[in-house]
Tab-separated table of C-alpha atoms in Angstrom:
chain	number	residue	atom	x	y	z
A	1	MET	CA	88.132	97.794	223.245
A	2	LYS	CA	85.916	99.201	220.461
A	3	PRO	CA	88.782	101.115	218.747
A	4	ILE	CA	90.846	97.900	218.592
A	5	LEU	CA	87.978	95.989	216.956
A	6	LEU	CA	87.361	98.817	214.430
A	7	THR	CA	91.029	98.884	213.459
A	8	ALA	CA	91.111	95.100	212.976
A	9	LEU	CA	87.978	95.265	210.764
A	10	ILE	CA	89.495	97.982	208.507
A	11	LEU	CA	92.733	95.996	208.117
A	12	ALA	CA	90.768	92.869	207.172
A	13	MET	CA	88.796	94.768	204.517
A	14	LEU	CA	91.952	96.256	202.996
A	15	GLY	CA	93.593	92.826	202.825
A	16	ALA	CA	90.623	91.273	201.073
A	17	GLY	CA	90.567	94.067	198.447
A	18	THR	CA	94.268	93.647	197.780
A	19	ILE	CA	93.867	89.893	197.298
A	20	PHE	CA	90.938	90.482	194.897
A	21	ILE	CA	92.899	92.997	192.792
A	22	ILE	CA	96.026	90.850	192.688
A	23	SER	CA	94.066	87.722	191.813
A	24	GLY	CA	92.186	89.597	189.027
A	25	LEU	CA	95.264	90.901	187.221
A	26	PRO	CA	96.444	87.620	185.677
A	27	PHE	CA	92.995	86.924	184.201
A	28	ALA	CA	92.869	90.326	182.475
A	29	LYS	CA	96.385	89.847	181.137
A	30	ASN	CA	95.632	86.370	179.824
A	31	GLU	CA	92.511	87.594	178.052
A	32	THR	CA	94.420	90.413	176.260
A	33	SER	CA	97.248	88.163	175.091
A	34	GLN	CA	94.719	85.621	173.825
A	35	GLU	CA	93.125	88.282	171.686
A	36	LYS	CA	96.530	89.269	170.301
A	37	LYS	CA	97.428	85.705	169.493
A	38	SER	CA	94.328	85.086	167.358
A	39	PRO	CA	93.598	88.165	165.133
A	40	LYS	CA	90.648	88.006	162.752
A	41	ALA	CA	91.660	86.638	159.302
A	42	PRO	CA	91.259	89.203	156.481
A	43	VAL	CA	88.426	88.693	154.007
A	44	VAL	CA	89.430	88.439	150.333
A	45	GLU	CA	87.748	87.798	147.003
A	46	VAL	CA	89.403	85.412	144.540
A	47	THR	CA	89.061	84.364	140.919
A	48	THR	CA	90.612	81.620	138.844
A	49	ALA	CA	93.504	82.273	136.462
A	50	LYS	CA	92.406	81.093	133.032
A	51	LYS	CA	93.723	80.675	129.519
A	52	THR	CA	92.203	82.739	126.732
A	53	SER	CA	93.146	84.984	123.833
A	54	VAL	CA	94.400	88.454	124.629
A	55	SER	CA	95.266	91.433	122.473
A	56	ARG	CA	96.457	95.012	122.673
A	57	ARG	CA	94.420	97.379	120.540
A	58	LEU	CA	94.534	100.976	119.406
A	59	GLU	CA	91.133	102.643	119.126
A	60	LEU	CA	90.830	105.220	116.355
A	61	SER	CA	88.188	106.927	114.266
A	62	GLY	CA	88.349	107.181	110.501
A	63	THR	CA	86.513	108.454	107.432
A	64	VAL	CA	85.702	106.766	104.136
A	65	GLU	CA	87.495	108.629	101.336
A	66	ALA	CA	88.438	108.014	97.707
A	67	TYR	CA	92.124	108.289	96.871
A	68	GLN	CA	91.341	108.764	93.150
A	69	VAL	CA	89.422	112.015	92.760
A	70	ALA	CA	89.278	114.314	89.729
A	71	ARG	CA	88.420	118.002	89.980
A	72	LEU	CA	87.700	118.854	86.351
A	73	ALA	CA	88.421	122.304	84.955
A	74	SER	CA	88.997	123.853	81.531
A	75	PRO	CA	91.705	126.196	80.189
A	76	ALA	CA	89.037	127.801	78.015
A	77	GLU	CA	86.492	130.422	79.036
A	78	GLY	CA	82.892	130.924	78.101
A	79	PRO	CA	79.328	130.064	79.101
A	80	VAL	CA	78.570	126.551	80.305
A	81	ARG	CA	76.510	124.553	77.817
A	82	ASN	CA	74.959	121.071	77.596
A	83	ILE	CA	75.496	119.726	81.104
A	84	ARG	CA	74.799	116.015	80.602
A	85	VAL	CA	75.242	114.652	84.148
A	86	ARG	CA	74.067	115.135	87.715
A	87	GLU	CA	75.474	114.150	91.125
A	88	GLY	CA	75.458	110.392	91.558
A	89	ASP	CA	75.617	109.549	87.849
A	90	LYS	CA	78.040	106.829	86.797
A	91	VAL	CA	80.163	107.752	83.786
A	92	SER	CA	82.649	105.908	81.598
A	93	ALA	CA	86.058	107.064	80.430
A	94	GLY	CA	85.749	109.531	77.511
A	95	THR	CA	82.106	110.407	78.183
A	96	LYS	CA	81.259	114.031	77.319
A	97	LEU	CA	80.069	115.745	80.488
A	98	MET	CA	79.527	119.395	79.470
A	99	ASP	CA	80.579	122.001	76.899
A	100	ILE	CA	82.035	125.482	77.121
A	101	GLY	CA	80.540	127.968	74.629
A	102	ARG	CA	82.457	130.179	72.184
A	103	LYS	CA	84.354	127.321	70.606
A	104	GLN	CA	83.335	128.137	67.054
A	105	GLY	CA	86.577	130.022	66.504
A	106	ALA	CA	88.672	127.056	67.613
A	107	GLU	CA	86.693	124.701	65.370
A	108	ALA	CA	87.033	127.074	62.395
A	109	LEU	CA	90.809	127.234	62.917
A	110	VAL	CA	90.986	123.430	62.894
A	111	THR	CA	89.074	123.302	59.594
A	112	SER	CA	91.353	125.930	58.039
A	113	LEU	CA	94.514	124.149	59.107
A	114	LEU	CA	93.216	120.834	57.745
A	115	GLU	CA	92.846	122.410	54.309
A	116	GLU	CA	96.272	124.051	54.495
A	117	LEU	CA	97.865	120.789	55.623
A	118	GLU	CA	96.361	119.022	52.602
A	119	LYS	CA	97.876	121.645	50.282
A	120	GLU	CA	101.294	121.322	51.913
A	121	LYS	CA	101.106	117.556	51.563
A	122	LYS	CA	100.369	117.781	47.818
A	123	ASN	CA	103.201	120.267	47.378
A	124	LEU	CA	105.591	117.989	49.281
A	125	ASN	CA	104.675	115.037	47.026
A	126	ARG	CA	105.139	117.117	43.867
A	127	ILE	CA	108.592	118.337	44.900
A	128	GLN	CA	109.545	114.785	45.866
A	129	ARG	CA	108.771	113.609	42.294
A	130	LEU	CA	110.796	116.459	40.787
A	131	VAL	CA	113.777	115.717	42.987
A	132	ASN	CA	113.617	112.068	41.986
A	133	LYS	CA	113.855	113.185	38.313
A	134	ASP	CA	116.766	115.526	39.162
A	135	ALA	CA	114.627	118.389	37.941
A	136	ILE	CA	115.182	120.506	41.076
A	137	ALA	CA	117.661	120.589	43.936
A	138	GLU	CA	117.086	118.644	47.142
A	139	GLU	CA	117.127	121.866	49.174
A	140	GLU	CA	113.616	122.654	47.887
A	141	LEU	CA	112.461	119.254	49.171
A	142	ASP	CA	113.749	120.112	52.643
A	143	GLN	CA	111.901	123.416	52.580
A	144	ALA	CA	108.650	121.758	51.529
A	145	ARG	CA	108.947	119.130	54.261
A	146	THR	CA	109.560	121.851	56.898
A	147	ALA	CA	106.480	123.801	55.763
A	148	TYR	CA	104.354	120.648	55.984
A	149	GLU	CA	105.531	119.868	59.532
A	150	GLN	CA	104.860	123.414	60.692
A	151	VAL	CA	101.254	123.302	59.517
A	152	ARG	CA	100.769	119.851	61.074
A	153	ALA	CA	102.057	121.154	64.445
A	154	GLN	CA	99.652	124.084	64.254
A	155	LEU	CA	96.782	121.669	63.558
A	156	VAL	CA	97.630	119.563	66.609
A	157	GLN	CA	97.653	122.639	68.821
A	158	ALA	CA	94.362	123.881	67.376
A	159	ARG	CA	92.697	120.542	67.998
A	160	GLU	CA	93.875	120.533	71.596
A	161	SER	CA	92.485	124.030	72.068
A	162	ALA	CA	89.168	122.930	70.613
A	163	GLU	CA	89.044	119.995	73.013
A	164	ASP	CA	89.396	122.417	75.939
A	165	TYR	CA	85.795	123.456	75.294
A	166	THR	CA	84.463	119.956	76.008
A	167	ILE	CA	84.786	118.370	79.486
A	168	THR	CA	85.134	114.567	79.344
A	169	ALA	CA	85.510	111.859	81.992
A	170	PRO	CA	89.169	110.805	82.433
A	171	TRP	CA	88.194	107.332	83.731
A	172	ASP	CA	85.179	105.333	84.931
A	173	GLY	CA	83.672	106.892	88.029
A	174	VAL	CA	80.806	108.630	89.797
A	175	VAL	CA	79.959	112.335	89.638
A	176	SER	CA	80.116	113.647	93.203
A	177	ARG	CA	79.701	117.419	92.796
A	178	LEU	CA	78.734	120.015	90.172
A	179	GLU	CA	80.199	123.458	90.786
A	180	VAL	CA	78.423	125.276	87.909
A	181	LYS	CA	74.969	125.489	86.380
A	182	GLU	CA	73.784	125.779	82.812
A	183	GLY	CA	74.554	129.206	81.409
A	184	GLU	CA	77.075	130.301	84.036
A	185	PHE	CA	80.340	131.766	82.762
A	186	ALA	CA	83.402	129.595	83.280
A	187	VAL	CA	86.842	131.118	83.631
A	188	PRO	CA	90.104	129.266	82.843
A	189	ARG	CA	91.259	126.697	85.443
A	190	ALA	CA	88.127	127.098	87.589
A	191	VAL	CA	86.792	123.767	88.919
A	192	LEU	CA	83.571	122.871	87.114
A	193	MET	CA	82.781	119.453	88.607
A	194	GLU	CA	84.212	116.617	90.696
A	195	MET	CA	84.124	112.846	90.284
A	196	TYR	CA	85.645	109.868	92.109
A	197	ASP	CA	86.470	106.241	91.429
A	198	PRO	CA	84.308	104.007	93.713
A	199	ASP	CA	86.923	101.250	93.494
A	200	SER	CA	89.395	103.571	95.233
A	201	LEU	CA	87.340	104.037	98.416
A	202	VAL	CA	89.355	103.388	101.601
A	203	ILE	CA	89.067	104.248	105.289
A	204	ARG	CA	91.606	106.887	106.259
A	205	ALA	CA	92.666	107.201	109.899
A	206	ALA	CA	95.456	108.977	111.770
A	207	ALA	CA	97.507	107.286	114.510
A	208	PRO	CA	99.129	109.405	117.273
A	209	GLU	CA	102.887	109.854	117.123
A	210	ARG	CA	103.283	107.465	120.061
A	211	TYR	CA	102.205	104.598	117.785
A	212	ALA	CA	103.678	105.935	114.534
A	213	ALA	CA	106.586	103.464	114.452
A	214	GLU	CA	104.482	100.554	115.733
A	215	ILE	CA	101.872	100.645	112.978
A	216	LYS	CA	102.647	98.127	110.222
A	217	ALA	CA	101.072	97.198	106.897
A	218	ASP	CA	98.690	94.195	106.904
A	219	MET	CA	97.802	94.666	110.584
A	220	ARG	CA	94.282	93.451	111.341
A	221	VAL	CA	91.644	96.084	112.047
A	222	ASP	CA	88.127	95.600	113.431
A	223	ILE	CA	85.807	98.037	111.669
A	224	ARG	CA	82.413	99.309	112.758
A	225	LEU	CA	80.616	101.860	110.597
A	226	ASP	CA	77.874	104.088	111.970
A	227	ALA	CA	75.945	103.327	108.771
A	228	TYR	CA	75.972	99.623	109.756
A	229	PRO	CA	75.836	99.766	113.589
A	230	LYS	CA	75.072	96.052	114.029
A	231	GLU	CA	77.978	94.810	111.917
A	232	THR	CA	81.645	94.520	112.813
A	233	VAL	CA	83.883	93.520	109.924
A	234	GLN	CA	87.565	92.819	109.719
A	235	GLY	CA	89.962	94.722	107.509
A	236	ARG	CA	93.658	95.354	107.143
A	237	ILE	CA	96.037	98.260	106.795
A	238	THR	CA	96.960	98.541	103.117
A	239	ARG	CA	99.037	101.721	103.124
A	240	ILE	CA	100.938	103.838	105.674
A	241	TYR	CA	102.052	107.354	104.786
A	242	PRO	CA	105.825	107.839	105.147
A	243	TYR	CA	105.588	111.036	107.191
A	244	LEU	CA	103.849	112.611	110.188
A	245	ASP	CA	101.448	115.505	109.883
A	246	SER	CA	103.446	118.467	111.155
A	247	GLY	CA	100.427	120.117	112.762
A	248	MET	CA	98.640	117.179	114.391
A	249	ARG	CA	101.711	114.930	114.870
A	250	THR	CA	99.832	111.957	113.473
A	251	ARG	CA	100.594	109.337	110.823
A	252	THR	CA	97.926	108.621	108.231
A	253	MET	CA	97.021	105.087	107.170
A	254	GLU	CA	94.559	103.537	104.732
A	255	ILE	CA	92.375	100.569	105.718
A	256	VAL	CA	90.349	98.292	103.417
A	257	PRO	CA	87.587	95.925	104.659
A	258	ASN	CA	88.106	92.242	103.879
A	259	GLU	CA	84.526	91.879	102.675
A	260	SER	CA	82.539	93.952	100.233
A	261	LEU	CA	80.570	96.829	101.762
A	262	ALA	CA	78.487	99.557	100.162
A	263	LEU	CA	80.792	102.415	101.135
A	264	LEU	CA	80.164	106.084	100.481
A	265	PRO	CA	82.610	108.980	100.838
A	266	GLY	CA	82.272	110.676	104.215
A	267	MET	CA	81.103	107.646	106.217
A	268	PHE	CA	82.350	107.585	109.828
A	269	ALA	CA	84.213	104.477	111.015
A	270	ARG	CA	85.199	103.281	114.497
A	271	LEU	CA	88.405	101.262	114.344
A	272	GLN	CA	90.370	98.921	116.588
A	273	VAL	CA	93.880	98.260	115.284
A	274	VAL	CA	95.271	94.995	116.675
A	275	LEU	CA	98.826	95.975	117.655
A	276	GLU	CA	99.648	92.710	119.431
A	277	GLU	CA	97.738	89.454	119.890
A	278	GLN	CA	98.227	86.166	121.761
A	279	ASP	CA	95.824	83.320	120.984
A	280	VAL	CA	96.521	81.330	124.187
A	281	ALA	CA	97.646	83.167	127.325
A	282	VAL	CA	97.180	83.023	131.114
A	283	VAL	CA	95.176	86.070	132.173
A	284	VAL	CA	93.914	87.554	135.439
A	285	PRO	CA	91.840	90.663	136.222
A	286	LYS	CA	93.871	93.849	136.424
A	287	GLU	CA	92.846	94.219	140.096
A	288	ALA	CA	94.879	91.129	140.950
A	289	ILE	CA	98.195	92.829	140.089
A	290	VAL	CA	100.071	94.372	143.032
A	291	SER	CA	103.083	96.649	142.575
A	292	THR	CA	106.117	95.819	144.723
A	293	PRO	CA	109.663	97.212	144.958
A	294	GLU	CA	110.821	94.161	143.003
A	295	GLY	CA	108.202	94.555	140.265
A	296	LYS	CA	104.707	93.094	139.994
A	297	ALA	CA	103.115	90.300	142.004
A	298	VAL	CA	99.852	88.503	142.720
A	299	PHE	CA	98.537	86.729	145.827
A	300	VAL	CA	97.421	83.118	145.432
A	301	VAL	CA	95.227	81.350	148.024
A	302	GLN	CA	96.453	77.865	148.866
A	303	GLU	CA	95.120	75.857	151.824
A	304	GLY	CA	93.488	78.952	153.263
A	305	LYS	CA	96.671	81.047	153.262
A	306	ALA	CA	97.904	83.855	150.993
A	307	GLU	CA	101.007	83.106	148.956
A	308	LYS	CA	102.835	85.922	147.154
A	309	ARG	CA	103.994	85.286	143.573
A	310	GLU	CA	106.348	87.524	141.625
A	311	VAL	CA	105.004	87.597	138.052
A	312	GLN	CA	105.972	88.937	134.638
A	313	THR	CA	103.122	90.624	132.814
A	314	GLY	CA	102.530	90.929	129.093
A	315	ILE	CA	99.612	92.336	127.115
A	316	GLU	CA	97.261	94.559	129.099
A	317	GLU	CA	93.618	94.819	128.091
A	318	GLU	CA	90.944	97.053	129.554
A	319	LYS	CA	90.027	94.539	132.283
A	320	HIS	CA	92.596	91.740	132.062
A	321	THR	CA	96.375	91.363	132.097
A	322	GLN	CA	98.445	88.585	130.578
A	323	ILE	CA	100.745	86.703	132.977
A	324	VAL	CA	103.850	85.566	131.092
A	325	SER	CA	105.445	83.723	134.016
A	326	GLY	CA	104.928	83.092	137.732
A	327	LEU	CA	101.350	81.788	137.654
A	328	ASN	CA	99.608	78.666	136.383
A	329	THR	CA	96.143	78.172	134.955
A	330	GLY	CA	93.499	77.263	137.535
A	331	GLU	CA	95.162	78.854	140.567
A	332	LYS	CA	93.014	81.027	142.840
A	333	VAL	CA	94.144	84.644	142.633
A	334	VAL	CA	93.103	87.393	145.059
A	335	VAL	CA	91.353	90.280	143.294
A	336	SER	CA	89.996	92.190	146.296
A	337	GLY	CA	91.627	92.767	149.668
A	338	ASN	CA	95.133	92.115	148.327
A	339	GLN	CA	96.664	95.536	148.890
A	340	LYS	CA	97.535	94.906	152.582
A	341	LEU	CA	98.057	91.159	152.457
A	342	LYS	CA	101.243	89.550	153.698
A	343	PRO	CA	102.683	86.190	152.620
A	344	GLY	CA	101.535	83.275	154.778
A	345	VAL	CA	98.568	85.082	156.347
A	346	ALA	CA	95.399	83.007	156.757
A	347	VAL	CA	92.510	84.488	154.766
A	348	ARG	CA	88.764	84.036	154.552
A	349	LEU	CA	86.845	84.103	151.279
A	350	GLU	CA	84.308	86.867	150.988
A	351	GLN	CA	80.875	85.495	151.847
A	352	GLY	CA	78.054	85.757	149.365
A	353	LYS	CA	80.379	85.429	146.345
A	354	LYS	CA	81.732	82.461	144.510
A	355	PRO	CA	85.497	81.856	144.649
A	356	ALA	CA	85.807	82.528	140.949
A	357	LYS	CA	83.995	84.587	138.374
A	358	LYS	CA	81.735	82.695	136.035
A	359	GLU	CA	82.608	82.625	132.355
A	360	SER	CA	79.932	83.419	129.824
A	361	GLY	CA	79.456	81.654	126.529
A	362	ASP	CA	81.547	84.193	124.617
A	363	GLY	CA	84.604	83.656	126.835
A	364	THR	CA	84.280	86.855	128.863
A	365	GLU	CA	84.088	86.891	132.630
A	366	GLN	CA	80.806	87.761	134.354
A	367	PRO	CA	80.471	88.643	138.088
A	368	ALA	CA	79.111	85.785	140.197
A	369	LYS	CA	75.644	86.356	141.677
A	370	GLN	CA	75.523	87.243	145.378
A	371	LYS	CA	73.656	84.776	147.558
A	372	GLY	CA	73.660	86.625	150.881
A	373	LYS	CA	72.944	90.092	152.106
A	374	ALA	CA	75.563	92.728	152.695
A	375	GLY	CA	75.226	92.179	156.423
A	376	ASP	CA	76.374	88.563	156.095
A	377	GLU	CA	79.880	89.730	155.168
A	378	GLN	CA	80.260	91.390	158.542
A	379	GLN	CA	79.254	88.374	160.592
C-alpha cells in the first residue's frame, strides 16, 4: 500500500512542476518582446541653423619691405671723406651724402678742359667770320667745329668723373644703413650706404602654389602687426608677381593697409586674405555635417523625430559650414549623436543643455551653460 501512495505523490509533484514551467514561459516571452518593441530613444544635442556672414580665408605671414631701395656706390676709389648723414636721417634728392678723396686730379682736368673749350670757341667764331668774308675755304670751318666738339665731349666726361667722387641722394628718402666709416678706403662699385623711400613701404607675403591662381588684385586682407598687437586693420592686394618662386613654389604679393600706419622695414605681419565671402548665408556647426554615399546631409529634429536632409555645402570656416540648399533658417540641427542616427527615429534632447547654442553680441556662437550634473544625462 505504501509503495502505491509514494508513486502517486511523486507523479503529482512532477505534474505540478510541469504546469509551473509551462505557465511561466509565456510571461518570460512577453516581457522580452516588450523590451524589443520599445528601445530607448537616442540622446542628441541640437542647435539652430542661423543666417550670418561667412568667409573663406587664407592665413599668411608677411614682412614690411620697401620696393624702392638704393644701394649707393661709386665708380671712383679713394678714402671716404665728409660723411654728412647717419642711419635714420631723412634726405632730399640731390643732397650730398659723402665724398671720396683723391678727386683733385679730376677737378683739375675739368678746369683745364674749360679753358681749352673757351679757346676752341673763340677760334671757331674767328674762322666763321673769315668764311663769311670768303677769306678762307669752308673746309677750315668744318675742322674748327670738329675740334670744338671734341673738347666739349672731353669736358662732359671729365665732369662726370669728378661727380663720381661725391655721393648724392637720387630721390627723397631715409638712410637705412652705412657700410663705411670716415677714412676707410672705398673701391669702385662697392656699396657705401643704403637708403629707402618710406612712401614705397608695402607688406610682402608669399601664397602657396595651391592658391597661386586664386589670388587676385584688390582682394581684402585683414592685417595684424606684432608692433600693434591690439589693432586689426584692413588692406588690399595691390600687386601680384607674375611668376612662382622656383625654390619655394610660392607666389609673392604686395599688400597696402587702407589706413595710415607708422610702418618700418622688417615689421612682421599676420595676414588673413579673404578668398571668398558671403554676407548673408545659412550656417551650421561643422559637426552637424554627415557624409553619406549620396553626398552630405544633416539631421533635423521635428516633433521629436530625426529627419535626414541632403544638403549642398558652400564656404567652410574653422567651426561653421555654409548650407547652400536643403536647410532653412531656424530649424533644429543635430550636432552630437548624429553619426548613427536613422531617419524617423525618435530622439531625446541631451539633458542639461539648451536646444540651441546662444549667440554672443559679436555674432559668434557660445556654448550654452549646463544646468545639471553629468549624472543627470544617464537617468
